[in-house]
């Protein structure tokens, strides 16, 4: 729908200018008649996912969990400040 397309366009416009170490960058956009493809920065092996897999179902050490949480909230705070 036109409303959905405007919503996607607004998100893309917002993402184009985001530059932060904890936020994956938007590198390009290609639009067809049916799809919008967004080319994103390659983030490599996810630090969060790697930490969760390595924990093997047990709790992360508090210092590691706090560091991951700090990174996550720093990225979200940056996005909301833009």
Coordinates of C-alpha atoms in Angstrom, one line a residue:
X1 CA 0.0 0.0 0.0
X2 CA 1.0 3.6 -0.4
X3 CA 1.1 4.1 3.4
X4 CA 3.5 1.1 3.8
X5 CA 5.7 2.5 1.1
X6 CA 5.9 5.9 2.7
X7 CA 6.7 4.2 6.0
X8 CA 9.6 2.2 4.5
X9 CA 10.9 5.3 2.7
X10 CA 10.9 7.3 6.0
X11 CA 12.9 4.5 7.7
X12 CA 15.4 4.3 4.8
X13 CA 15.8 8.1 5.0
X14 CA 16.5 7.9 8.7
X15 CA 18.9 5.0 8.3
X16 CA 21.0 6.7 5.6
X17 CA 22.6 9.1 8.0
X18 CA 23.3 6.8 10.9
X19 CA 27.0 6.5 11.7
X20 CA 27.8 4.7 15.0
X21 CA 30.1 1.9 15.9
X22 CA 27.2 0.0 17.4
X23 CA 24.7 0.5 14.5
X24 CA 24.9 -1.4 11.2
X25 CA 25.1 1.1 8.3
X26 CA 22.8 1.2 5.3
X27 CA 25.0 1.1 2.2
X28 CA 22.4 1.2 -0.5
X29 CA 18.8 0.6 -1.6
X30 CA 17.4 -1.0 -4.7
X31 CA 13.7 -0.9 -5.4
X32 CA 11.7 -3.0 -7.9
X33 CA 8.0 -2.9 -8.5
X34 CA 7.5 -5.6 -5.8
X35 CA 10.5 -5.3 -3.4
X36 CA 12.8 -2.9 -1.6
X37 CA 16.3 -4.4 -1.1
X38 CA 18.6 -2.8 1.4
X39 CA 22.3 -3.4 1.3
X40 CA 23.7 -3.3 4.8
X41 CA 27.2 -3.2 6.3
X42 CA 28.6 -6.7 7.1
X43 CA 28.8 -6.9 10.8
X44 CA 30.8 -10.1 11.0
X45 CA 30.2 -12.7 13.7
X46 CA 27.8 -11.1 16.1
X47 CA 29.4 -10.3 19.4
X48 CA 26.0 -10.8 21.2
X49 CA 25.3 -14.1 19.4
X50 CA 28.8 -15.3 19.9
X51 CA 28.6 -14.6 23.7
X52 CA 25.2 -16.4 23.9
X53 CA 26.5 -19.4 22.1
X54 CA 29.7 -19.6 24.1
X55 CA 27.7 -19.4 27.3
X56 CA 26.1 -22.7 26.4
X57 CA 22.9 -21.9 28.1
X58 CA 24.5 -20.7 31.3
X59 CA 24.5 -17.1 32.6
X60 CA 27.0 -14.7 31.2
X61 CA 29.4 -13.2 33.7
X62 CA 27.9 -9.9 35.0
X63 CA 30.8 -7.8 33.6
X64 CA 30.3 -9.3 30.1
X65 CA 26.5 -8.9 30.2
X66 CA 26.9 -5.3 31.3
X67 CA 29.4 -4.6 28.4
X68 CA 27.0 -6.1 25.8
X69 CA 24.1 -4.2 27.3
X70 CA 26.1 -0.9 27.2
X71 CA 26.8 -1.4 23.6
X72 CA 23.2 -2.2 22.7
X73 CA 21.8 0.8 24.6
X74 CA 24.5 3.1 23.2
X75 CA 23.4 2.1 19.6
X76 CA 19.7 2.5 20.4
X77 CA 20.2 5.8 22.2
X78 CA 22.2 7.1 19.2
X79 CA 19.4 6.1 16.8
X80 CA 16.8 7.8 18.8
X81 CA 18.9 11.0 19.1
X82 CA 19.1 11.4 15.3

